[in-house]
Structure formats: C-alpha cells, structure tokens
PDB file of C-alpha atoms in Angstrom:
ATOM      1  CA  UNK C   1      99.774   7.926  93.769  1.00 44.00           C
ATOM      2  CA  UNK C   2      99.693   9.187  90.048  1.00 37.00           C
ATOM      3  CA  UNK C   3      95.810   9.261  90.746  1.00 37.00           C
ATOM      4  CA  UNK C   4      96.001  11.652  93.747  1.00 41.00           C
ATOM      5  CA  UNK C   5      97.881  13.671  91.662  1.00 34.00           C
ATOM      6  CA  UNK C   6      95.471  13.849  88.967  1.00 34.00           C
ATOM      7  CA  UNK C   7      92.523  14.289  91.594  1.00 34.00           C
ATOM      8  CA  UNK C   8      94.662  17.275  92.905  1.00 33.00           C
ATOM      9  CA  UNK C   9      95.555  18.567  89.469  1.00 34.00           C
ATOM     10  CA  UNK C  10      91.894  18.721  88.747  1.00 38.00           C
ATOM     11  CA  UNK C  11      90.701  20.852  91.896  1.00 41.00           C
ATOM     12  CA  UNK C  12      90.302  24.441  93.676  1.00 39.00           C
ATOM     13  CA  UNK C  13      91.567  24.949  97.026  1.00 39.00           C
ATOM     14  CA  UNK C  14      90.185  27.576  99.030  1.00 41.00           C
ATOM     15  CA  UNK C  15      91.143  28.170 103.251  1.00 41.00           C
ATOM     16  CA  UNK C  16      88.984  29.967 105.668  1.00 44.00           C
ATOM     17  CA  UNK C  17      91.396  31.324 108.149  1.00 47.00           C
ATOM     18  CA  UNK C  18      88.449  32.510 110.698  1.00 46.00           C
ATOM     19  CA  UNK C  19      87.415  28.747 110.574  1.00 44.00           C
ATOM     20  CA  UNK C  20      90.553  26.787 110.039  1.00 47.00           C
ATOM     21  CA  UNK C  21      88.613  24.815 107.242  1.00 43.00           C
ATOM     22  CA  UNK C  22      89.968  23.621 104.120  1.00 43.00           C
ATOM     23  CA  UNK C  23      87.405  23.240 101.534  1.00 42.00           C
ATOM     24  CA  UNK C  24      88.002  21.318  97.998  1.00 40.00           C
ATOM     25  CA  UNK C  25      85.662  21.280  94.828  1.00 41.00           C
ATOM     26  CA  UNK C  26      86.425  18.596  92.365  1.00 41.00           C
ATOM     27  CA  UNK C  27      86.416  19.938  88.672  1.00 41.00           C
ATOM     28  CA  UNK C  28      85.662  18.401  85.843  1.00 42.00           C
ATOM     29  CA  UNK C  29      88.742  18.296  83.128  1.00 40.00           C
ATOM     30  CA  UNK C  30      88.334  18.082  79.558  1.00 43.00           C
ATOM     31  CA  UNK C  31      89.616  14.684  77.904  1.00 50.00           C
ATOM     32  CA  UNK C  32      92.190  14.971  74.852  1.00 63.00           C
ATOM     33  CA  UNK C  33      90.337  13.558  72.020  1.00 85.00           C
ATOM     34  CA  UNK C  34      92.347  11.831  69.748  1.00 92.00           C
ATOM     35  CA  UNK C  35      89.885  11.297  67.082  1.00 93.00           C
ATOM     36  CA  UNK C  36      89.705  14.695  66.628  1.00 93.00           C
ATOM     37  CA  UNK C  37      92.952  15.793  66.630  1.00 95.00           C
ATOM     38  CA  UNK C  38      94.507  13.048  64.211  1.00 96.00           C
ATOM     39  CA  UNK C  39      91.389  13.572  61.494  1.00 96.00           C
ATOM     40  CA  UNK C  40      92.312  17.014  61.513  1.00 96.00           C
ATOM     41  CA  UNK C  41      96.312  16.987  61.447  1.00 97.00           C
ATOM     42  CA  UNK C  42      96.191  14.308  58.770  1.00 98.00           C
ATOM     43  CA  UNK C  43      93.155  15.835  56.386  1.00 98.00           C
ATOM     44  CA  UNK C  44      93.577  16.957  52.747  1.00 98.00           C
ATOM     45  CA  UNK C  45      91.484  18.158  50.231  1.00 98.00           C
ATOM     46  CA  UNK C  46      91.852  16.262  46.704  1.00 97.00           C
ATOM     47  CA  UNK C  47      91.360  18.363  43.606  1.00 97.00           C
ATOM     48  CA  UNK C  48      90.505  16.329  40.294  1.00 96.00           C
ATOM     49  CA  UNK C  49      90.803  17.914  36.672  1.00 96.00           C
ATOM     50  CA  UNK C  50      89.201  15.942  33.450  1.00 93.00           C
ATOM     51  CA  UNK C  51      91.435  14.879  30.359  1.00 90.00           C
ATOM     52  CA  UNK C  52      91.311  18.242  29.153  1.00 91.00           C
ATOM     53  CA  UNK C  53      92.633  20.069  32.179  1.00 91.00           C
ATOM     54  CA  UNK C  54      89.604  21.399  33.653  1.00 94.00           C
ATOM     55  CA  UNK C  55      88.517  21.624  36.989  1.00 94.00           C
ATOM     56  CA  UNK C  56      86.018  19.143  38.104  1.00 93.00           C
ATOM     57  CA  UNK C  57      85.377  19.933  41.919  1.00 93.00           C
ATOM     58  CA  UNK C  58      86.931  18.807  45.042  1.00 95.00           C
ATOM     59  CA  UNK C  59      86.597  15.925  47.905  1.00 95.00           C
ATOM     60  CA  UNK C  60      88.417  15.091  50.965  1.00 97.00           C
ATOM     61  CA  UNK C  61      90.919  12.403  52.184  1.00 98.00           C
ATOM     62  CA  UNK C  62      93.573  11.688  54.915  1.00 98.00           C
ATOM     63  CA  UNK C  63      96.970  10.733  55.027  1.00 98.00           C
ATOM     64  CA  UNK C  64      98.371   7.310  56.177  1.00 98.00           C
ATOM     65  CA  UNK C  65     101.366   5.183  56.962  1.00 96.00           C
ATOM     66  CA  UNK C  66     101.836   1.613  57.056  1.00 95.00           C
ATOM     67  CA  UNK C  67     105.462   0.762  58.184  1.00 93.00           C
ATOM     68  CA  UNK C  68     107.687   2.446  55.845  1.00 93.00           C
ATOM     69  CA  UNK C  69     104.624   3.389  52.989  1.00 96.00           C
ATOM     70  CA  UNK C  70     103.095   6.918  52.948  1.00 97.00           C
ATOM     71  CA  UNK C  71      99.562   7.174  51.294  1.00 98.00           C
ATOM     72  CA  UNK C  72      96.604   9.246  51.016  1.00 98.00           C
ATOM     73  CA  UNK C  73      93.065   7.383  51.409  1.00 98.00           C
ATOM     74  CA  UNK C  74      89.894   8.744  49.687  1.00 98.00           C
ATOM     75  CA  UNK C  75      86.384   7.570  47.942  1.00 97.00           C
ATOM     76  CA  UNK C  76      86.943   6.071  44.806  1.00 96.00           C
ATOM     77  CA  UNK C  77      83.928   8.624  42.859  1.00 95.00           C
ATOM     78  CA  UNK C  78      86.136  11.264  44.434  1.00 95.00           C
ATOM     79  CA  UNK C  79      88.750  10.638  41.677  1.00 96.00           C
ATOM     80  CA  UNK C  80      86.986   8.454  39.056  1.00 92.00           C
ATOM     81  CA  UNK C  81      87.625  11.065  36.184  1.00 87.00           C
ATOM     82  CA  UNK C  82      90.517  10.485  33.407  1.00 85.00           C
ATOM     83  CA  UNK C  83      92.478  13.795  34.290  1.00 93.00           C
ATOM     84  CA  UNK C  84      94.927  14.663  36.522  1.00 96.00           C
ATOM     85  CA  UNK C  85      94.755  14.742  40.676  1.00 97.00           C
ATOM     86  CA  UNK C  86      96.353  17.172  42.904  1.00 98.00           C
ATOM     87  CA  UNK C  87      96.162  16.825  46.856  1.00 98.00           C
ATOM     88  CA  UNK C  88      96.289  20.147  48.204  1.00 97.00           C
ATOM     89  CA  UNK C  89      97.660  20.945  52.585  1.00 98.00           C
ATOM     90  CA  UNK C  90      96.314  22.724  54.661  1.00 96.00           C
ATOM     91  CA  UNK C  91      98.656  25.610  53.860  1.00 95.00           C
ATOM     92  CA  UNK C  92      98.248  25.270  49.951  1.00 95.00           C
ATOM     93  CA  UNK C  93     100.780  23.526  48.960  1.00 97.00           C
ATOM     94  CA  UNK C  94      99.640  20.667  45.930  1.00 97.00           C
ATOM     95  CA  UNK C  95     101.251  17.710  45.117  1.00 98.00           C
ATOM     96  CA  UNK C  96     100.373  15.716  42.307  1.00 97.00           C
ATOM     97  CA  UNK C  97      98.746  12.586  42.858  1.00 98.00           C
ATOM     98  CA  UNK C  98      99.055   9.130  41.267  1.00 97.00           C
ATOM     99  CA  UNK C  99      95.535   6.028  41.920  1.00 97.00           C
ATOM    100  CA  UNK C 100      97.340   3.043  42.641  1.00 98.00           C
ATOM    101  CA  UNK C 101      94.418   1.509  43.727  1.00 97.00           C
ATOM    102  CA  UNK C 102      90.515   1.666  43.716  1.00 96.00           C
ATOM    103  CA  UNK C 103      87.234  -0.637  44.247  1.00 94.00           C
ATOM    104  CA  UNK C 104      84.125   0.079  43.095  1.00 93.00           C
ATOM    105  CA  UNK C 105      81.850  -1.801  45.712  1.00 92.00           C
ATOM    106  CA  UNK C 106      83.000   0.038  49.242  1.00 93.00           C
ATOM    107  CA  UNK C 107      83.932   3.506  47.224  1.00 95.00           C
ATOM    108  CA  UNK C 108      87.769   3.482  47.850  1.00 97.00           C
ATOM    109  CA  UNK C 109      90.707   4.382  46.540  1.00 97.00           C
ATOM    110  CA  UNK C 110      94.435   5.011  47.511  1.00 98.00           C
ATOM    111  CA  UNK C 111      96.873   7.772  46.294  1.00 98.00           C
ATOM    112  CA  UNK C 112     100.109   7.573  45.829  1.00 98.00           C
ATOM    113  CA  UNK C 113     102.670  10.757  46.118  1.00 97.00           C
ATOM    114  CA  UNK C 114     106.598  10.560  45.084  1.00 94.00           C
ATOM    115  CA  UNK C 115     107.594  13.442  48.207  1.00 93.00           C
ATOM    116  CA  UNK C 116     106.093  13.367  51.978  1.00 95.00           C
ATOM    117  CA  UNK C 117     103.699  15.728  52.211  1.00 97.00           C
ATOM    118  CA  UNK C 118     105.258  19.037  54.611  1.00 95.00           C
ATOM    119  CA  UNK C 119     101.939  20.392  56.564  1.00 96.00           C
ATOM    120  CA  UNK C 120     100.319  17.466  57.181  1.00 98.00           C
ATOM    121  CA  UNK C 121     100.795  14.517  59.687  1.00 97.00           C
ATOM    122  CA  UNK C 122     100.325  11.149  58.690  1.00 97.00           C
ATOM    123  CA  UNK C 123      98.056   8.883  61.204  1.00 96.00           C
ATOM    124  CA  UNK C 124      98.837   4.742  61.355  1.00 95.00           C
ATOM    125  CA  UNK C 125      96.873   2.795  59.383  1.00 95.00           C
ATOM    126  CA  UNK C 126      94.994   0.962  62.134  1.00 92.00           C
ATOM    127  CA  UNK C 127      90.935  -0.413  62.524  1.00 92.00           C
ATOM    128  CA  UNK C 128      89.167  -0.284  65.218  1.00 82.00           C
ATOM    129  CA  UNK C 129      87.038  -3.254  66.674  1.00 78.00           C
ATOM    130  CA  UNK C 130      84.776  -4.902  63.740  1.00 76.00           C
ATOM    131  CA  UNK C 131      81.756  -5.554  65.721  1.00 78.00           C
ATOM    132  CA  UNK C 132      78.908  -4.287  67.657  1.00 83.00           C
ATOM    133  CA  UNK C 133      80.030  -0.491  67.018  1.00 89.00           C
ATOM    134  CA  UNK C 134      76.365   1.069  66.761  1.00 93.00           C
ATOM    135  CA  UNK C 135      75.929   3.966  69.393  1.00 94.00           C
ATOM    136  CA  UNK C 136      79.541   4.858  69.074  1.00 94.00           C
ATOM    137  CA  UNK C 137      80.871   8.233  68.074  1.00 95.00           C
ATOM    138  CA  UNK C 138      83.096   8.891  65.012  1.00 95.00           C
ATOM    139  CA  UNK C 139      84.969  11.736  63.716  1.00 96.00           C
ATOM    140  CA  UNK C 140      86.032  13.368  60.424  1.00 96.00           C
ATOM    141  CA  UNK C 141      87.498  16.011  58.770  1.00 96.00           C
ATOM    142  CA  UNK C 142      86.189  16.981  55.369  1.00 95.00           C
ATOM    143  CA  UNK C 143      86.370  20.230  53.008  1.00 94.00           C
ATOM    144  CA  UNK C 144      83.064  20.828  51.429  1.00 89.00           C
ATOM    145  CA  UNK C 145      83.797  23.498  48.818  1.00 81.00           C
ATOM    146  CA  UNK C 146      83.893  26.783  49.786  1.00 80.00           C
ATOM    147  CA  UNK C 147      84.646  25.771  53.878  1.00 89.00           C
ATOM    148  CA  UNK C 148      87.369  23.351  53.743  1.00 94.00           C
ATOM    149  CA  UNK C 149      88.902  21.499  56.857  1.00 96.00           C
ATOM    150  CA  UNK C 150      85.646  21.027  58.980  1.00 94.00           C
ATOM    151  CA  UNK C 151      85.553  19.149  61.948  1.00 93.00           C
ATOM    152  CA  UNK C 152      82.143  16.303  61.405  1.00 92.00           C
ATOM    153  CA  UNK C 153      80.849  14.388  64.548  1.00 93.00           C
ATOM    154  CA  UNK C 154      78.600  11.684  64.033  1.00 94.00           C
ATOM    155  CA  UNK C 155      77.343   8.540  65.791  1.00 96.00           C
ATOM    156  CA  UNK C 156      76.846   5.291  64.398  1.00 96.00           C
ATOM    157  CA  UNK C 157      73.115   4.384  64.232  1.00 94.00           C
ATOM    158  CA  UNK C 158      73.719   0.783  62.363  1.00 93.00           C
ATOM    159  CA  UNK C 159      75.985  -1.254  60.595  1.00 93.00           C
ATOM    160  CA  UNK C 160      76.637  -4.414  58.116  1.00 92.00           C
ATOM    161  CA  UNK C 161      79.040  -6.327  56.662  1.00 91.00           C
ATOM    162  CA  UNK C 162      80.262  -3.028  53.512  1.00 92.00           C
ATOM    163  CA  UNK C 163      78.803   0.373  55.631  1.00 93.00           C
ATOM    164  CA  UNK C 164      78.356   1.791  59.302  1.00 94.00           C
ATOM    165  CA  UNK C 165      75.446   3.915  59.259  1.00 93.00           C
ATOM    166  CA  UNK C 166      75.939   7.444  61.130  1.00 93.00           C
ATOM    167  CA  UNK C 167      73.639   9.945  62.026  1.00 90.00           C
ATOM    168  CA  UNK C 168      76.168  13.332  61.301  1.00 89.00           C
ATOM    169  CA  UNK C 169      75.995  15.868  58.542  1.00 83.00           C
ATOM    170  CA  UNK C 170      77.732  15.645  55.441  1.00 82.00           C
ATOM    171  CA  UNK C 171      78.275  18.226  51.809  1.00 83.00           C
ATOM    172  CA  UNK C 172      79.327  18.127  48.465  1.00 83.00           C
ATOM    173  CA  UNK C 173      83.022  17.879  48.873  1.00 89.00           C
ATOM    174  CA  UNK C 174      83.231  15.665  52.111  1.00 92.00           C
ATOM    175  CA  UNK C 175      82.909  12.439  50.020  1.00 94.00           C
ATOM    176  CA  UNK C 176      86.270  10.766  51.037  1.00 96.00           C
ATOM    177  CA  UNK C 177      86.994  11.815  54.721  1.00 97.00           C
ATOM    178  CA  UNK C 178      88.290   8.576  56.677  1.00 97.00           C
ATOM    179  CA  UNK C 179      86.083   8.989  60.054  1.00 97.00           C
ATOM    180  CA  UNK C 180      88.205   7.567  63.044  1.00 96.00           C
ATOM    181  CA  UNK C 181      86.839   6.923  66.532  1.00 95.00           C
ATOM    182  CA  UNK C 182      88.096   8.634  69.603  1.00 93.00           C
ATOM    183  CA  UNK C 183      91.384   6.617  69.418  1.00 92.00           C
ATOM    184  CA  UNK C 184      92.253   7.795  66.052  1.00 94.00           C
ATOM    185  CA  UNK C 185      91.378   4.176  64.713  1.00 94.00           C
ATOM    186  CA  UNK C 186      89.932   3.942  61.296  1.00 96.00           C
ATOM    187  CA  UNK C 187      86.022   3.406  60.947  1.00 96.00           C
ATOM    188  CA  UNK C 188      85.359   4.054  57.097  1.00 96.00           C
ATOM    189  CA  UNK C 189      85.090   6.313  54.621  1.00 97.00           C
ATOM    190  CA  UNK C 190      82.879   8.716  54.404  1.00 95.00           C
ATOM    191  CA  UNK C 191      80.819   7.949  50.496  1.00 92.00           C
ATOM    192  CA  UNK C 192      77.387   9.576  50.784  1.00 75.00           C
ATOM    193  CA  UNK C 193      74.460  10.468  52.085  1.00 61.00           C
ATOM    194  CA  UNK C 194      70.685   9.080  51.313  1.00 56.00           C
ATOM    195  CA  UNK C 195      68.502  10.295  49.272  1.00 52.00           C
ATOM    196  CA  UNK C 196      64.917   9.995  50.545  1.00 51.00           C
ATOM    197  CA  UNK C 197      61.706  10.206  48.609  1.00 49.00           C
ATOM    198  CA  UNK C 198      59.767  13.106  49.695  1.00 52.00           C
ATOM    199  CA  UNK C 199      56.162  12.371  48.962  1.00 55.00           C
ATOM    200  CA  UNK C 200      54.739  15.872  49.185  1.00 57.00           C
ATOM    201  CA  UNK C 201      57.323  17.354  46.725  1.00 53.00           C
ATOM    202  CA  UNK C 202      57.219  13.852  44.679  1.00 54.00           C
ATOM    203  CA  UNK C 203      60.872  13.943  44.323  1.00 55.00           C
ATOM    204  CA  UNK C 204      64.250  13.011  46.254  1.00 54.00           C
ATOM    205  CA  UNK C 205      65.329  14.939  48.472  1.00 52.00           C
ATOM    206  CA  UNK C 206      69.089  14.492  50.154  1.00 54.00           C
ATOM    207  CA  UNK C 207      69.382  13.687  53.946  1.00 60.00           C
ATOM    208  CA  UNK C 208      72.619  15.577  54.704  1.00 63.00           C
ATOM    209  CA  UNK C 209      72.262  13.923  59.089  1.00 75.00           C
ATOM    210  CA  UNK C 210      72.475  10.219  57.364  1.00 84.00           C
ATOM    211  CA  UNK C 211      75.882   9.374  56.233  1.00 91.00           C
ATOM    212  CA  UNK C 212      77.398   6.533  53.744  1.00 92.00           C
ATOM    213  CA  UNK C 213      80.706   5.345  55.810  1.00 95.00           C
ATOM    214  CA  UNK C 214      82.114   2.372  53.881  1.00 95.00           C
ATOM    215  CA  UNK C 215      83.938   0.142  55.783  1.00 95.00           C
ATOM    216  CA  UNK C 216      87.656  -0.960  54.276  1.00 93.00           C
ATOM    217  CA  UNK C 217      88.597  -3.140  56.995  1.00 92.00           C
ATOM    218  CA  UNK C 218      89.476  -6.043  54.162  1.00 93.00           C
ATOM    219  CA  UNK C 219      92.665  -3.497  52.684  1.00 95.00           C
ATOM    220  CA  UNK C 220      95.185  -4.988  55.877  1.00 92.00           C
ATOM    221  CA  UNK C 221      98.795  -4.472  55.570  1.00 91.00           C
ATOM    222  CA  UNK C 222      99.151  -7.334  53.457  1.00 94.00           C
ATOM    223  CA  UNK C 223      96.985  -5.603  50.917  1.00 96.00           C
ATOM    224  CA  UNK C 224      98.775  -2.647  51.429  1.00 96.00           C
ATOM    225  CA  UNK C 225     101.847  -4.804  50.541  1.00 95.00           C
ATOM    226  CA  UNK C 226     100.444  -5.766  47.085  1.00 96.00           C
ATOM    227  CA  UNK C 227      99.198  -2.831  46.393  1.00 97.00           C
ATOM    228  CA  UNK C 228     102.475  -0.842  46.709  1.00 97.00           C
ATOM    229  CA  UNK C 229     104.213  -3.460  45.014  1.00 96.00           C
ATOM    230  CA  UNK C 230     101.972  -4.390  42.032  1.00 95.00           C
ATOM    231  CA  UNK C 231     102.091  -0.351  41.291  1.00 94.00           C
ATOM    232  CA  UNK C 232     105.921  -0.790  41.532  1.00 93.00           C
ATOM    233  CA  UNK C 233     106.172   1.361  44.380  1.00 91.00           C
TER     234      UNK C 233
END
C-alpha cells in the first residue's frame, strides 16, 4: 500500500477524452539527503587569537551531542595556538570556547562551551561502518575564509587504519569540518590536503581534489565520558 502511494505521489496523470486512455509517466523524485543537511545545520566556524589577542585565522567544526554532553569537534592544528578561541553561528553570534581535549596523531580536538549554542543544531555523535568504505560519498561543511558555510562533496578513493582518502576539494579554513555520509554518520575530520612535488616548477605544489580525513572512530562514548569528566565537566 504505502508503496502505491509513493509510486502515485511520484507521477503525472494525463486523460485523452477522444480515446478514453489514461496515460501515466513515472517521475523521478529527489531523495532527502541527510548528510547534507545535518553538516550544514550543525557547522561552525572556529576563530583562534594568539596570547596577545591577535587574530590568527579561522577553521571549521561541527557541533555534537552524546546523551546529555554538548560539544563542538574540530582539527587539533585548527586551535593549537596559546590564545583564546571563539566559535562563531551561522548568524554571528560567538561563544567562547574552552580545548578539553586534543591528539596530535589523527588531528583532533574537542571544544567545550558553558551555554548551548542558539543557531545551530547539534547532530548525534554516531560512526558509520569501519570497513570497506572506498567509493562512498561523504559530505562537509567548511568556511574557508572569505566564503564561509560551503557545502564539500567528496568520495572516498582509499582508506587505512588513521585516514580515509577522498577525492573533493578543500581551502585554507576548511581544516576541521567533520564529513558525514549520507546518513549523517561521522566519517572523519577533514585535516589536509597533499602536497605534491611538481617536477617542472621543482617545488610543492598543493592538491586542493585530495583530502586528509582523519578517522576518530577510537573517541566512543566512553571516551567521551572521560573526557568530560577528567575536564570536570
């Protein structure tokens, strides 16, 4: 029954009285893609100052919640400065933010914030499968300076045990988007992209369609447990 109703939901009806004929074209109907739409709703851009107050530059992050804990997950070199952090909504409002954790080796770190952010909708923090996700497509939302909250598509062109491997585009100022698959399940965080030796120029030379996702599939909700507690949260 329920798919009938989608069937007829998704077609045109047209009658031909001369002919008494009732013809019907199938149409194709555009999917909701939650991937998309979470990355987007839960995106924030992360300003960082040094110790004496200056600006320092911008990356992305997203917010999360894990039962009753609210937190914002970025890339650790995002925020790996000794000033303050703000994380700024989609509408401008800032917050100041607080590391209450960070590791070097997959580029992550997670911010803490006393009040719930207003404008922005936190997303469940949830993995998707661990294995055998090359060819599949991922989605971010980053804020490269000057263009901030930009929808990135990618797909995964390989993977190991710290980093999936995606062929998408990525600027200064994405570094700490959390890409998400078309369920809104977490795939990584967006860290980099390669540099590439460029032997006619005899320099590097940054490939902006390979992307750095680091996978932080070891911080469960245990970890998230310890975390929160060990900063006395």
């Amino acid at each position: 029954m329920l798919l009938s109703l989608l069937m007829f939901l998704s077609c045109h009806f047209s009658y031909d009285q001369e002919t008494s004929s009732l013809d019907v074209q199938v149409c194709e109907v555009a999917s909701y893609n939650v991937g998309y739409d979470k990355s987007y709703k839960s995106s924030v851009i992360i300003e960082v100052y040094d110790s004496q107050g200056n600006y320092v530059g911008q990356g992305s992050g997203n917010y999360f919640y894990s039962a009753a804990r609210r937190f914002i997950v970025t890339a650790k070199h995002v925020v790996d400065h000794d000033g303050l952090i703000f994380v700024k909504e989609i509408k401008g409002e800032r917050y100041k933010a607080e590391i209450i954790y960070s590791e070097l080796a997959h580029d992550v770190a997670i911010l803490y914030i006393e009040e719930p952010l207003r404008a922005t909708t936190p997303i469940h923090f949830h993995y998707m499968h661990p294995h055998n996700n090359t060819g599949k497509e991922i989605y971010f939302t980053s804020s490269p300076d000057g263009t901030p909250f930009v929808l990135g598509k990618g797909t995964i062109v390989k993977e190991n045990n710290s980093y999936y491997f995606a062929q998408s585009l990525a600027w200064p100022g994405s570094s700490g988007a959390v890409a998400l698959d078309a369920r809104g399940n977490i795939v990584g965080v967006v860290t980099g992209v390669r540099i590439a030796y460029d032997s006619v120029l005899q320099s590097g030379r940054m490939l902006e369609n390979y992307v750095y996702v680091s996978r932080i599939d070891f911080i469960d909700r245990w970890k998230l447990k310890s975390i929160f507690e060990d900063a006395g949260k």
